[in-house]
Amino acid sequence: MAYGFVDCHCHISANEFEEDLDDVIQRTIEAGVKTLIAVTEEVRDFDRVLQLQDNYPDLVAPCFGIHPLQADGGPAHHSVKLQDLDPALPLFHKHRERLVAVGEIGLDFTPWCAPTEQDRDSQMTVFIKQLNIAKQLDLPVNVHSRSAAKVTIATMIEQGISKALLHNFAGKPSVALEGVKAGYLFSFPPAVGRNHQRDKVIKQIPLEHICLETDSPDLGPEKHVRNEPSNITKSCRYIAEVKGLSAETVQLATTQNAYRLFPKADGRNVRMQRR
């Protein structure tokens, strides 16, 4: 496959990759991946993702974002609060030239993660603030929408967002089509191949609105096994199978879609800027 893949949503700065990152990157390149859109979840991830771009300048394309769920120092998470966002605010502007998107941002209304209305309101406040930052910086958004697909898309439309990726989308096809009408794109990780639950939504979203992702180190082809960007080929094959297309067709279309949404991540543009 000559065109290369774009992993539109991965956490290559995650601790899970610290010990063997060079090997992971080598496998990523061997699989034909040209670009990793590297999202963050907390402000402490920001420096790491910039460092990775310094180390792998032709591969890593950094995003800054504060996730709707924040770690409590263990397995537990709390809904994001304004104080989680505050330290990040100057950094978006300081590093604006290096960023290809604002993400990972969004809403997570899973009952055990956001049990109260106050939790959901707090997430919404932080989400809207980051949508406004993306508009100020003229950047696309890389969006999480678990148990909140309808309200996430409605909020982005209300806020005048025109460039968005809804990652690991699990909403209804009718909700996805509202996003398609707004011009949004949708990506699916290798985990969709574990069962057929997403087939209906993948079938209904036009190919020109689909991208590939791994969400590594999570959502891989096998449960409880670390995922990595080289598994993007499995996402491609599964989407091709569901849509009745060749893997080459899906690869070419999704790569073109990705660079249309994230033009600053396109290596050709980056090389021209360096001249």
PDB file of C-alpha atoms in Angstrom:
ATOM      1  CA  MET A   1       0.000   0.000   0.000  1.00  0.00           C
ATOM      2  CA  ALA A   2       1.736   3.111  -1.235  1.00  0.00           C
ATOM      3  CA  TYR A   3      -0.144   5.924   0.445  1.00  0.00           C
ATOM      4  CA  GLY A   4       0.606   5.363   4.103  1.00  0.00           C
ATOM      5  CA  PHE A   5      -1.689   5.521   7.108  1.00  0.00           C
ATOM      6  CA  VAL A   6      -2.557   8.352   9.471  1.00  0.00           C
ATOM      7  CA  ASP A   7      -3.338   7.333  13.055  1.00  0.00           C
ATOM      8  CA  CYS A   8      -5.730  10.174  13.849  1.00  0.00           C
ATOM      9  CA  HIS A   9      -5.920   9.578  17.585  1.00  0.00           C
ATOM     10  CA  CYS A  10      -3.270   7.904  19.709  1.00  0.00           C
ATOM     11  CA  HIS A  11      -1.583   8.376  23.083  1.00  0.00           C
ATOM     12  CA  ILE A  12       2.013   7.757  22.073  1.00  0.00           C
ATOM     13  CA  SER A  13       3.134   9.816  25.107  1.00  0.00           C
ATOM     14  CA  ALA A  14       1.523   7.289  27.486  1.00  0.00           C
ATOM     15  CA  ASN A  15       3.603   5.635  30.211  1.00  0.00           C
ATOM     16  CA  GLU A  16       2.864   2.234  28.648  1.00  0.00           C
ATOM     17  CA  PHE A  17       5.285   3.060  25.806  1.00  0.00           C
ATOM     18  CA  GLU A  18       8.190   4.391  27.864  1.00  0.00           C
ATOM     19  CA  GLU A  19      10.256   1.219  28.053  1.00  0.00           C
ATOM     20  CA  ASP A  20      10.257   0.211  24.375  1.00  0.00           C
ATOM     21  CA  LEU A  21       9.198   3.321  22.475  1.00  0.00           C
ATOM     22  CA  ASP A  22      11.882   3.013  19.786  1.00  0.00           C
ATOM     23  CA  ASP A  23      10.688  -0.513  18.983  1.00  0.00           C
ATOM     24  CA  VAL A  24       7.057   0.648  18.894  1.00  0.00           C
ATOM     25  CA  ILE A  25       8.002   3.480  16.522  1.00  0.00           C
ATOM     26  CA  GLN A  26       9.955   1.073  14.316  1.00  0.00           C
ATOM     27  CA  ARG A  27       6.919  -1.234  14.023  1.00  0.00           C
ATOM     28  CA  THR A  28       4.734   1.819  13.353  1.00  0.00           C
ATOM     29  CA  ILE A  29       6.905   2.900  10.421  1.00  0.00           C
ATOM     30  CA  GLU A  30       7.166  -0.664   9.089  1.00  0.00           C
ATOM     31  CA  ALA A  31       3.340  -0.870   9.084  1.00  0.00           C
ATOM     32  CA  GLY A  32       3.267   2.138   6.750  1.00  0.00           C
ATOM     33  CA  VAL A  33       2.121   4.779   9.239  1.00  0.00           C
ATOM     34  CA  LYS A  34       3.178   8.250   8.080  1.00  0.00           C
ATOM     35  CA  THR A  35       1.687  10.392  10.854  1.00  0.00           C
ATOM     36  CA  LEU A  36       0.672   9.952  14.478  1.00  0.00           C
ATOM     37  CA  ILE A  37      -1.828  12.544  15.670  1.00  0.00           C
ATOM     38  CA  ALA A  38      -0.719  12.477  19.308  1.00  0.00           C
ATOM     39  CA  VAL A  39      -3.401  13.615  21.749  1.00  0.00           C
ATOM     40  CA  THR A  40      -3.008  14.500  25.429  1.00  0.00           C
ATOM     41  CA  GLU A  41      -5.350  14.103  28.407  1.00  0.00           C
ATOM     42  CA  GLU A  42      -3.792  16.255  31.132  1.00  0.00           C
ATOM     43  CA  VAL A  43      -1.506  19.271  31.250  1.00  0.00           C
ATOM     44  CA  ARG A  44       1.374  17.089  32.467  1.00  0.00           C
ATOM     45  CA  ASP A  45       1.285  15.301  29.082  1.00  0.00           C
ATOM     46  CA  PHE A  46       2.000  18.479  27.111  1.00  0.00           C
ATOM     47  CA  ASP A  47       5.791  18.569  27.483  1.00  0.00           C
ATOM     48  CA  ARG A  48       6.094  14.883  26.705  1.00  0.00           C
ATOM     49  CA  VAL A  49       4.217  15.116  23.413  1.00  0.00           C
ATOM     50  CA  LEU A  50       6.376  18.067  22.302  1.00  0.00           C
ATOM     51  CA  GLN A  51       9.499  16.109  23.222  1.00  0.00           C
ATOM     52  CA  LEU A  52       8.269  13.216  21.081  1.00  0.00           C
ATOM     53  CA  GLN A  53       7.803  15.553  18.143  1.00  0.00           C
ATOM     54  CA  ASP A  54      11.398  16.735  18.642  1.00  0.00           C
ATOM     55  CA  ASN A  55      12.559  13.095  18.656  1.00  0.00           C
ATOM     56  CA  TYR A  56      10.407  11.962  15.708  1.00  0.00           C
ATOM     57  CA  PRO A  57       9.705  15.167  13.747  1.00  0.00           C
ATOM     58  CA  ASP A  58       8.463  13.454  10.583  1.00  0.00           C
ATOM     59  CA  LEU A  59       6.037  11.207  12.460  1.00  0.00           C
ATOM     60  CA  VAL A  60       4.562  12.809  15.597  1.00  0.00           C
ATOM     61  CA  ALA A  61       2.008  15.611  15.209  1.00  0.00           C
ATOM     62  CA  PRO A  62       1.115  17.029  18.648  1.00  0.00           C
ATOM     63  CA  CYS A  63      -2.256  18.060  20.059  1.00  0.00           C
ATOM     64  CA  PHE A  64      -2.966  19.706  23.414  1.00  0.00           C
ATOM     65  CA  GLY A  65      -6.203  18.953  25.220  1.00  0.00           C
ATOM     66  CA  ILE A  66      -7.691  18.345  28.647  1.00  0.00           C
ATOM     67  CA  HIS A  67      -9.823  15.180  28.717  1.00  0.00           C
ATOM     68  CA  PRO A  68     -13.296  15.196  30.315  1.00  0.00           C
ATOM     69  CA  LEU A  69     -12.068  12.663  32.883  1.00  0.00           C
ATOM     70  CA  GLN A  70      -8.988  13.333  34.994  1.00  0.00           C
ATOM     71  CA  ALA A  71      -6.936  10.742  36.875  1.00  0.00           C
ATOM     72  CA  ASP A  72      -7.006  10.708  40.670  1.00  0.00           C
ATOM     73  CA  GLY A  73      -3.533   9.178  40.923  1.00  0.00           C
ATOM     74  CA  GLY A  74      -4.901   5.640  40.670  1.00  0.00           C
ATOM     75  CA  PRO A  75      -7.546   3.786  38.645  1.00  0.00           C
ATOM     76  CA  ALA A  76     -10.267   6.240  39.717  1.00  0.00           C
ATOM     77  CA  HIS A  77     -11.151   9.327  37.682  1.00  0.00           C
ATOM     78  CA  HIS A  78     -13.101  12.493  38.337  1.00  0.00           C
ATOM     79  CA  SER A  79     -14.959  14.772  35.961  1.00  0.00           C
ATOM     80  CA  VAL A  80     -12.736  17.570  34.740  1.00  0.00           C
ATOM     81  CA  LYS A  81     -12.932  20.901  36.578  1.00  0.00           C
ATOM     82  CA  LEU A  82     -11.887  24.389  35.545  1.00  0.00           C
ATOM     83  CA  GLN A  83      -8.837  24.161  37.799  1.00  0.00           C
ATOM     84  CA  ASP A  84      -7.639  21.198  35.689  1.00  0.00           C
ATOM     85  CA  LEU A  85      -7.753  23.417  32.601  1.00  0.00           C
ATOM     86  CA  ASP A  86      -6.323  26.647  34.039  1.00  0.00           C
ATOM     87  CA  PRO A  87      -2.594  25.673  33.931  1.00  0.00           C
ATOM     88  CA  ALA A  88      -3.009  24.607  30.290  1.00  0.00           C
ATOM     89  CA  LEU A  89      -4.473  27.865  29.008  1.00  0.00           C
ATOM     90  CA  PRO A  90      -1.215  29.792  28.374  1.00  0.00           C
ATOM     91  CA  LEU A  91       0.397  26.706  26.819  1.00  0.00           C
ATOM     92  CA  PHE A  92      -2.115  26.464  23.953  1.00  0.00           C
ATOM     93  CA  HIS A  93      -1.081  29.931  22.806  1.00  0.00           C
ATOM     94  CA  LYS A  94       2.626  29.541  23.570  1.00  0.00           C
ATOM     95  CA  HIS A  95       2.921  26.426  21.373  1.00  0.00           C
ATOM     96  CA  ARG A  96       0.220  27.234  18.831  1.00  0.00           C
ATOM     97  CA  GLU A  97       2.599  26.898  15.855  1.00  0.00           C
ATOM     98  CA  ARG A  98       3.423  23.312  16.757  1.00  0.00           C
ATOM     99  CA  LEU A  99      -0.112  22.095  17.439  1.00  0.00           C
ATOM    100  CA  VAL A 100      -2.163  20.343  14.760  1.00  0.00           C
ATOM    101  CA  ALA A 101      -5.372  20.171  16.831  1.00  0.00           C
ATOM    102  CA  VAL A 102      -6.948  20.745  20.224  1.00  0.00           C
ATOM    103  CA  GLY A 103      -7.549  17.351  21.802  1.00  0.00           C
ATOM    104  CA  GLU A 104      -8.401  15.122  23.436  1.00  0.00           C
ATOM    105  CA  ILE A 105     -11.396  17.100  24.619  1.00  0.00           C
ATOM    106  CA  GLY A 106     -15.080  16.297  24.929  1.00  0.00           C
ATOM    107  CA  LEU A 107     -17.758  14.864  27.162  1.00  0.00           C
ATOM    108  CA  ASP A 108     -18.017  11.580  29.077  1.00  0.00           C
ATOM    109  CA  PHE A 109     -21.405  11.096  30.675  1.00  0.00           C
ATOM    110  CA  THR A 110     -20.867   7.438  31.606  1.00  0.00           C
ATOM    111  CA  PRO A 111     -22.914   7.154  34.833  1.00  0.00           C
ATOM    112  CA  TRP A 112     -20.069   5.955  37.077  1.00  0.00           C
ATOM    113  CA  CYS A 113     -17.737   8.681  35.723  1.00  0.00           C
ATOM    114  CA  ALA A 114     -20.151  11.606  35.817  1.00  0.00           C
ATOM    115  CA  PRO A 115     -22.882  10.656  38.301  1.00  0.00           C
ATOM    116  CA  THR A 116     -24.148  14.167  39.060  1.00  0.00           C
ATOM    117  CA  GLU A 117     -25.464  17.089  37.063  1.00  0.00           C
ATOM    118  CA  GLN A 118     -22.648  19.168  38.546  1.00  0.00           C
ATOM    119  CA  ASP A 119     -20.096  16.754  37.011  1.00  0.00           C
ATOM    120  CA  ARG A 120     -21.710  17.059  33.596  1.00  0.00           C
ATOM    121  CA  ASP A 121     -21.974  20.853  33.854  1.00  0.00           C
ATOM    122  CA  SER A 122     -18.301  21.061  34.796  1.00  0.00           C
ATOM    123  CA  GLN A 123     -17.314  18.926  31.802  1.00  0.00           C
ATOM    124  CA  MET A 124     -19.436  21.089  29.515  1.00  0.00           C
ATOM    125  CA  THR A 125     -17.799  24.306  30.761  1.00  0.00           C
ATOM    126  CA  VAL A 126     -14.303  22.936  30.129  1.00  0.00           C
ATOM    127  CA  PHE A 127     -15.341  21.526  26.737  1.00  0.00           C
ATOM    128  CA  ILE A 128     -16.768  24.845  25.526  1.00  0.00           C
ATOM    129  CA  LYS A 129     -13.693  26.751  26.729  1.00  0.00           C
ATOM    130  CA  GLN A 130     -11.469  24.432  24.696  1.00  0.00           C
ATOM    131  CA  LEU A 131     -13.728  24.687  21.655  1.00  0.00           C
ATOM    132  CA  ASN A 132     -13.260  28.438  21.861  1.00  0.00           C
ATOM    133  CA  ILE A 133      -9.484  28.027  22.074  1.00  0.00           C
ATOM    134  CA  ALA A 134      -9.594  25.890  18.909  1.00  0.00           C
ATOM    135  CA  LYS A 135     -11.560  28.630  17.129  1.00  0.00           C
ATOM    136  CA  GLN A 136      -9.089  31.300  18.297  1.00  0.00           C
ATOM    137  CA  LEU A 137      -6.147  29.249  17.041  1.00  0.00           C
ATOM    138  CA  ASP A 138      -7.970  28.085  13.884  1.00  0.00           C
ATOM    139  CA  LEU A 139      -7.346  24.446  14.769  1.00  0.00           C
ATOM    140  CA  PRO A 140      -9.553  21.360  14.439  1.00  0.00           C
ATOM    141  CA  VAL A 141     -10.732  19.474  17.534  1.00  0.00           C
ATOM    142  CA  ASN A 142     -10.096  15.818  18.409  1.00  0.00           C
ATOM    143  CA  VAL A 143     -13.121  14.764  20.434  1.00  0.00           C
ATOM    144  CA  HIS A 144     -14.193  12.135  22.988  1.00  0.00           C
ATOM    145  CA  SER A 145     -17.954  11.547  23.256  1.00  0.00           C
ATOM    146  CA  ARG A 146     -18.677   8.528  25.454  1.00  0.00           C
ATOM    147  CA  SER A 147     -22.357   8.188  26.432  1.00  0.00           C
ATOM    148  CA  ALA A 148     -22.733  11.754  25.149  1.00  0.00           C
ATOM    149  CA  ALA A 149     -22.651  11.587  21.341  1.00  0.00           C
ATOM    150  CA  LYS A 150     -25.806  13.598  20.709  1.00  0.00           C
ATOM    151  CA  VAL A 151     -25.031  16.417  23.137  1.00  0.00           C
ATOM    152  CA  THR A 152     -21.380  16.553  22.024  1.00  0.00           C
ATOM    153  CA  ILE A 153     -22.291  17.051  18.361  1.00  0.00           C
ATOM    154  CA  ALA A 154     -25.086  19.507  19.213  1.00  0.00           C
ATOM    155  CA  THR A 155     -22.690  21.553  21.372  1.00  0.00           C
ATOM    156  CA  MET A 156     -20.059  21.722  18.631  1.00  0.00           C
ATOM    157  CA  ILE A 157     -22.653  22.855  16.098  1.00  0.00           C
ATOM    158  CA  GLU A 158     -23.975  25.495  18.540  1.00  0.00           C
ATOM    159  CA  GLN A 159     -20.424  26.729  19.139  1.00  0.00           C
ATOM    160  CA  GLY A 160     -19.741  27.111  15.421  1.00  0.00           C
ATOM    161  CA  ILE A 161     -17.167  24.308  15.142  1.00  0.00           C
ATOM    162  CA  SER A 162     -16.603  23.257  11.535  1.00  0.00           C
ATOM    163  CA  LYS A 163     -13.497  21.032  11.830  1.00  0.00           C
ATOM    164  CA  ALA A 164     -13.804  18.046  14.157  1.00  0.00           C
ATOM    165  CA  LEU A 165     -12.918  14.380  14.550  1.00  0.00           C
ATOM    166  CA  LEU A 166     -15.181  12.269  16.762  1.00  0.00           C
ATOM    167  CA  HIS A 167     -12.903   9.454  17.847  1.00  0.00           C
ATOM    168  CA  ASN A 168     -14.034   5.906  18.693  1.00  0.00           C
ATOM    169  CA  PHE A 169     -17.563   6.954  17.827  1.00  0.00           C
ATOM    170  CA  ALA A 170     -20.224   4.737  19.379  1.00  0.00           C
ATOM    171  CA  GLY A 171     -23.380   6.847  18.956  1.00  0.00           C
ATOM    172  CA  LYS A 172     -26.425   6.029  16.860  1.00  0.00           C
ATOM    173  CA  PRO A 173     -26.229   6.305  13.064  1.00  0.00           C
ATOM    174  CA  SER A 174     -28.838   9.095  13.124  1.00  0.00           C
ATOM    175  CA  VAL A 175     -26.607  11.100  15.498  1.00  0.00           C
ATOM    176  CA  ALA A 176     -23.547  10.420  13.335  1.00  0.00           C
ATOM    177  CA  LEU A 177     -25.405  11.743  10.301  1.00  0.00           C
ATOM    178  CA  GLU A 178     -26.042  15.026  12.148  1.00  0.00           C
ATOM    179  CA  GLY A 179     -22.253  15.273  12.490  1.00  0.00           C
ATOM    180  CA  VAL A 180     -21.764  14.362   8.830  1.00  0.00           C
ATOM    181  CA  LYS A 181     -24.111  17.221   7.877  1.00  0.00           C
ATOM    182  CA  ALA A 182     -21.955  19.572   9.963  1.00  0.00           C
ATOM    183  CA  GLY A 183     -18.839  18.357   8.108  1.00  0.00           C
ATOM    184  CA  TYR A 184     -17.364  16.310  10.976  1.00  0.00           C
ATOM    185  CA  LEU A 185     -15.249  13.183  10.599  1.00  0.00           C
ATOM    186  CA  PHE A 186     -15.369   9.952  12.590  1.00  0.00           C
ATOM    187  CA  SER A 187     -12.633   7.467  13.454  1.00  0.00           C
ATOM    188  CA  PHE A 188     -12.646   3.879  14.621  1.00  0.00           C
ATOM    189  CA  PRO A 189      -9.935   1.891  16.460  1.00  0.00           C
ATOM    190  CA  PRO A 190      -8.951  -1.784  16.002  1.00  0.00           C
ATOM    191  CA  ALA A 191     -11.282  -2.791  18.867  1.00  0.00           C
ATOM    192  CA  VAL A 192     -14.301  -2.407  16.553  1.00  0.00           C
ATOM    193  CA  GLY A 193     -13.243  -5.669  14.934  1.00  0.00           C
ATOM    194  CA  ARG A 194     -13.832  -7.611  18.168  1.00  0.00           C
ATOM    195  CA  ASN A 195     -17.599  -7.659  17.546  1.00  0.00           C
ATOM    196  CA  HIS A 196     -20.083  -6.252  15.063  1.00  0.00           C
ATOM    197  CA  GLN A 197     -21.622  -3.555  17.263  1.00  0.00           C
ATOM    198  CA  ARG A 198     -20.340  -0.633  15.163  1.00  0.00           C
ATOM    199  CA  ASP A 199     -21.116  -2.124  11.751  1.00  0.00           C
ATOM    200  CA  LYS A 200     -24.339  -0.168  11.300  1.00  0.00           C
ATOM    201  CA  VAL A 201     -22.780   3.214  12.024  1.00  0.00           C
ATOM    202  CA  ILE A 202     -19.665   2.446   9.922  1.00  0.00           C
ATOM    203  CA  LYS A 203     -21.904   1.465   6.996  1.00  0.00           C
ATOM    204  CA  GLN A 204     -23.945   4.660   7.186  1.00  0.00           C
ATOM    205  CA  ILE A 205     -21.110   7.186   7.531  1.00  0.00           C
ATOM    206  CA  PRO A 206     -19.828   8.070   4.040  1.00  0.00           C
ATOM    207  CA  LEU A 207     -16.207   7.061   3.431  1.00  0.00           C
ATOM    208  CA  GLU A 208     -15.201  10.719   2.937  1.00  0.00           C
ATOM    209  CA  HIS A 209     -16.109  11.283   6.604  1.00  0.00           C
ATOM    210  CA  ILE A 210     -14.111   8.349   8.045  1.00  0.00           C
ATOM    211  CA  CYS A 211     -10.580   8.290   9.471  1.00  0.00           C
ATOM    212  CA  LEU A 212      -8.480   5.576  11.098  1.00  0.00           C
ATOM    213  CA  GLU A 213      -7.194   5.590  14.668  1.00  0.00           C
ATOM    214  CA  THR A 214      -5.755   3.191  17.204  1.00  0.00           C
ATOM    215  CA  ASP A 215      -6.318   5.072  20.505  1.00  0.00           C
ATOM    216  CA  SER A 216      -3.218   3.144  21.560  1.00  0.00           C
ATOM    217  CA  PRO A 217      -2.306   1.949  24.123  1.00  0.00           C
ATOM    218  CA  ASP A 218      -6.058   1.188  24.530  1.00  0.00           C
ATOM    219  CA  LEU A 219      -8.773  -0.276  22.268  1.00  0.00           C
ATOM    220  CA  GLY A 220      -6.601  -2.792  20.446  1.00  0.00           C
ATOM    221  CA  PRO A 221      -7.626  -5.935  18.585  1.00  0.00           C
ATOM    222  CA  GLU A 222      -7.271  -8.013  21.774  1.00  0.00           C
ATOM    223  CA  LYS A 223      -8.741  -7.090  25.132  1.00  0.00           C
ATOM    224  CA  HIS A 224      -6.241  -6.333  27.928  1.00  0.00           C
ATOM    225  CA  VAL A 225      -3.304  -6.380  25.480  1.00  0.00           C
ATOM    226  CA  ARG A 226      -1.415  -3.139  24.872  1.00  0.00           C
ATOM    227  CA  ASN A 227      -2.428  -1.604  21.564  1.00  0.00           C
ATOM    228  CA  GLU A 228       0.072   0.226  19.357  1.00  0.00           C
ATOM    229  CA  PRO A 229      -0.097   2.296  16.164  1.00  0.00           C
ATOM    230  CA  SER A 230       1.016  -0.571  13.896  1.00  0.00           C
ATOM    231  CA  ASN A 231      -2.442  -2.085  14.489  1.00  0.00           C
ATOM    232  CA  ILE A 232      -3.951   0.663  12.312  1.00  0.00           C
ATOM    233  CA  THR A 233      -3.895  -1.896   9.482  1.00  0.00           C
ATOM    234  CA  LYS A 234      -6.517  -3.923  11.363  1.00  0.00           C
ATOM    235  CA  SER A 235      -8.858  -0.919  11.599  1.00  0.00           C
ATOM    236  CA  CYS A 236      -8.439  -0.360   7.887  1.00  0.00           C
ATOM    237  CA  ARG A 237      -9.192  -3.964   6.963  1.00  0.00           C
ATOM    238  CA  TYR A 238     -12.243  -4.145   9.204  1.00  0.00           C
ATOM    239  CA  ILE A 239     -13.792  -0.923   7.870  1.00  0.00           C
ATOM    240  CA  ALA A 240     -13.114  -2.115   4.318  1.00  0.00           C
ATOM    241  CA  GLU A 241     -14.849  -5.406   5.058  1.00  0.00           C
ATOM    242  CA  VAL A 242     -17.913  -3.712   6.610  1.00  0.00           C
ATOM    243  CA  LYS A 243     -18.239  -1.244   3.735  1.00  0.00           C
ATOM    244  CA  GLY A 244     -17.543  -3.813   1.019  1.00  0.00           C
ATOM    245  CA  LEU A 245     -14.485  -1.950  -0.269  1.00  0.00           C
ATOM    246  CA  SER A 246     -10.846  -2.811  -0.814  1.00  0.00           C
ATOM    247  CA  ALA A 247      -8.402  -2.051   1.987  1.00  0.00           C
ATOM    248  CA  GLU A 248      -6.435   0.127  -0.481  1.00  0.00           C
ATOM    249  CA  THR A 249      -9.510   2.270  -1.160  1.00  0.00           C
ATOM    250  CA  VAL A 250     -10.115   2.783   2.570  1.00  0.00           C
ATOM    251  CA  GLN A 251      -6.456   3.531   3.220  1.00  0.00           C
ATOM    252  CA  LEU A 252      -6.218   6.172   0.504  1.00  0.00           C
ATOM    253  CA  ALA A 253      -9.529   7.834   1.418  1.00  0.00           C
ATOM    254  CA  THR A 254      -8.885   7.920   5.157  1.00  0.00           C
ATOM    255  CA  THR A 255      -5.389   9.337   4.683  1.00  0.00           C
ATOM    256  CA  GLN A 256      -6.717  12.078   2.391  1.00  0.00           C
ATOM    257  CA  ASN A 257      -9.514  12.775   4.902  1.00  0.00           C
ATOM    258  CA  ALA A 258      -7.021  13.004   7.763  1.00  0.00           C
ATOM    259  CA  TYR A 259      -4.766  15.509   6.023  1.00  0.00           C
ATOM    260  CA  ARG A 260      -7.777  17.542   4.954  1.00  0.00           C
ATOM    261  CA  LEU A 261      -8.874  17.787   8.593  1.00  0.00           C
ATOM    262  CA  PHE A 262      -5.352  18.149  10.040  1.00  0.00           C
ATOM    263  CA  PRO A 263      -3.440  20.044   7.310  1.00  0.00           C
ATOM    264  CA  LYS A 264      -0.597  20.962   9.687  1.00  0.00           C
ATOM    265  CA  ALA A 265       0.090  17.238  10.157  1.00  0.00           C
ATOM    266  CA  ASP A 266       0.698  16.626   6.459  1.00  0.00           C
ATOM    267  CA  GLY A 267       4.418  16.000   6.057  1.00  0.00           C
ATOM    268  CA  ARG A 268       4.431  17.756   2.672  1.00  0.00           C
ATOM    269  CA  ASN A 269       3.133  20.960   4.298  1.00  0.00           C
ATOM    270  CA  VAL A 270       5.603  20.643   7.177  1.00  0.00           C
ATOM    271  CA  ARG A 271       8.538  20.285   4.794  1.00  0.00           C
ATOM    272  CA  MET A 272       7.414  23.350   2.837  1.00  0.00           C
ATOM    273  CA  GLN A 273       7.163  25.378   6.077  1.00  0.00           C
ATOM    274  CA  ARG A 274      10.719  24.382   7.030  1.00  0.00           C
ATOM    275  CA  ARG A 275      12.173  25.697   3.759  1.00  0.00           C
TER     276      ARG A 275
END
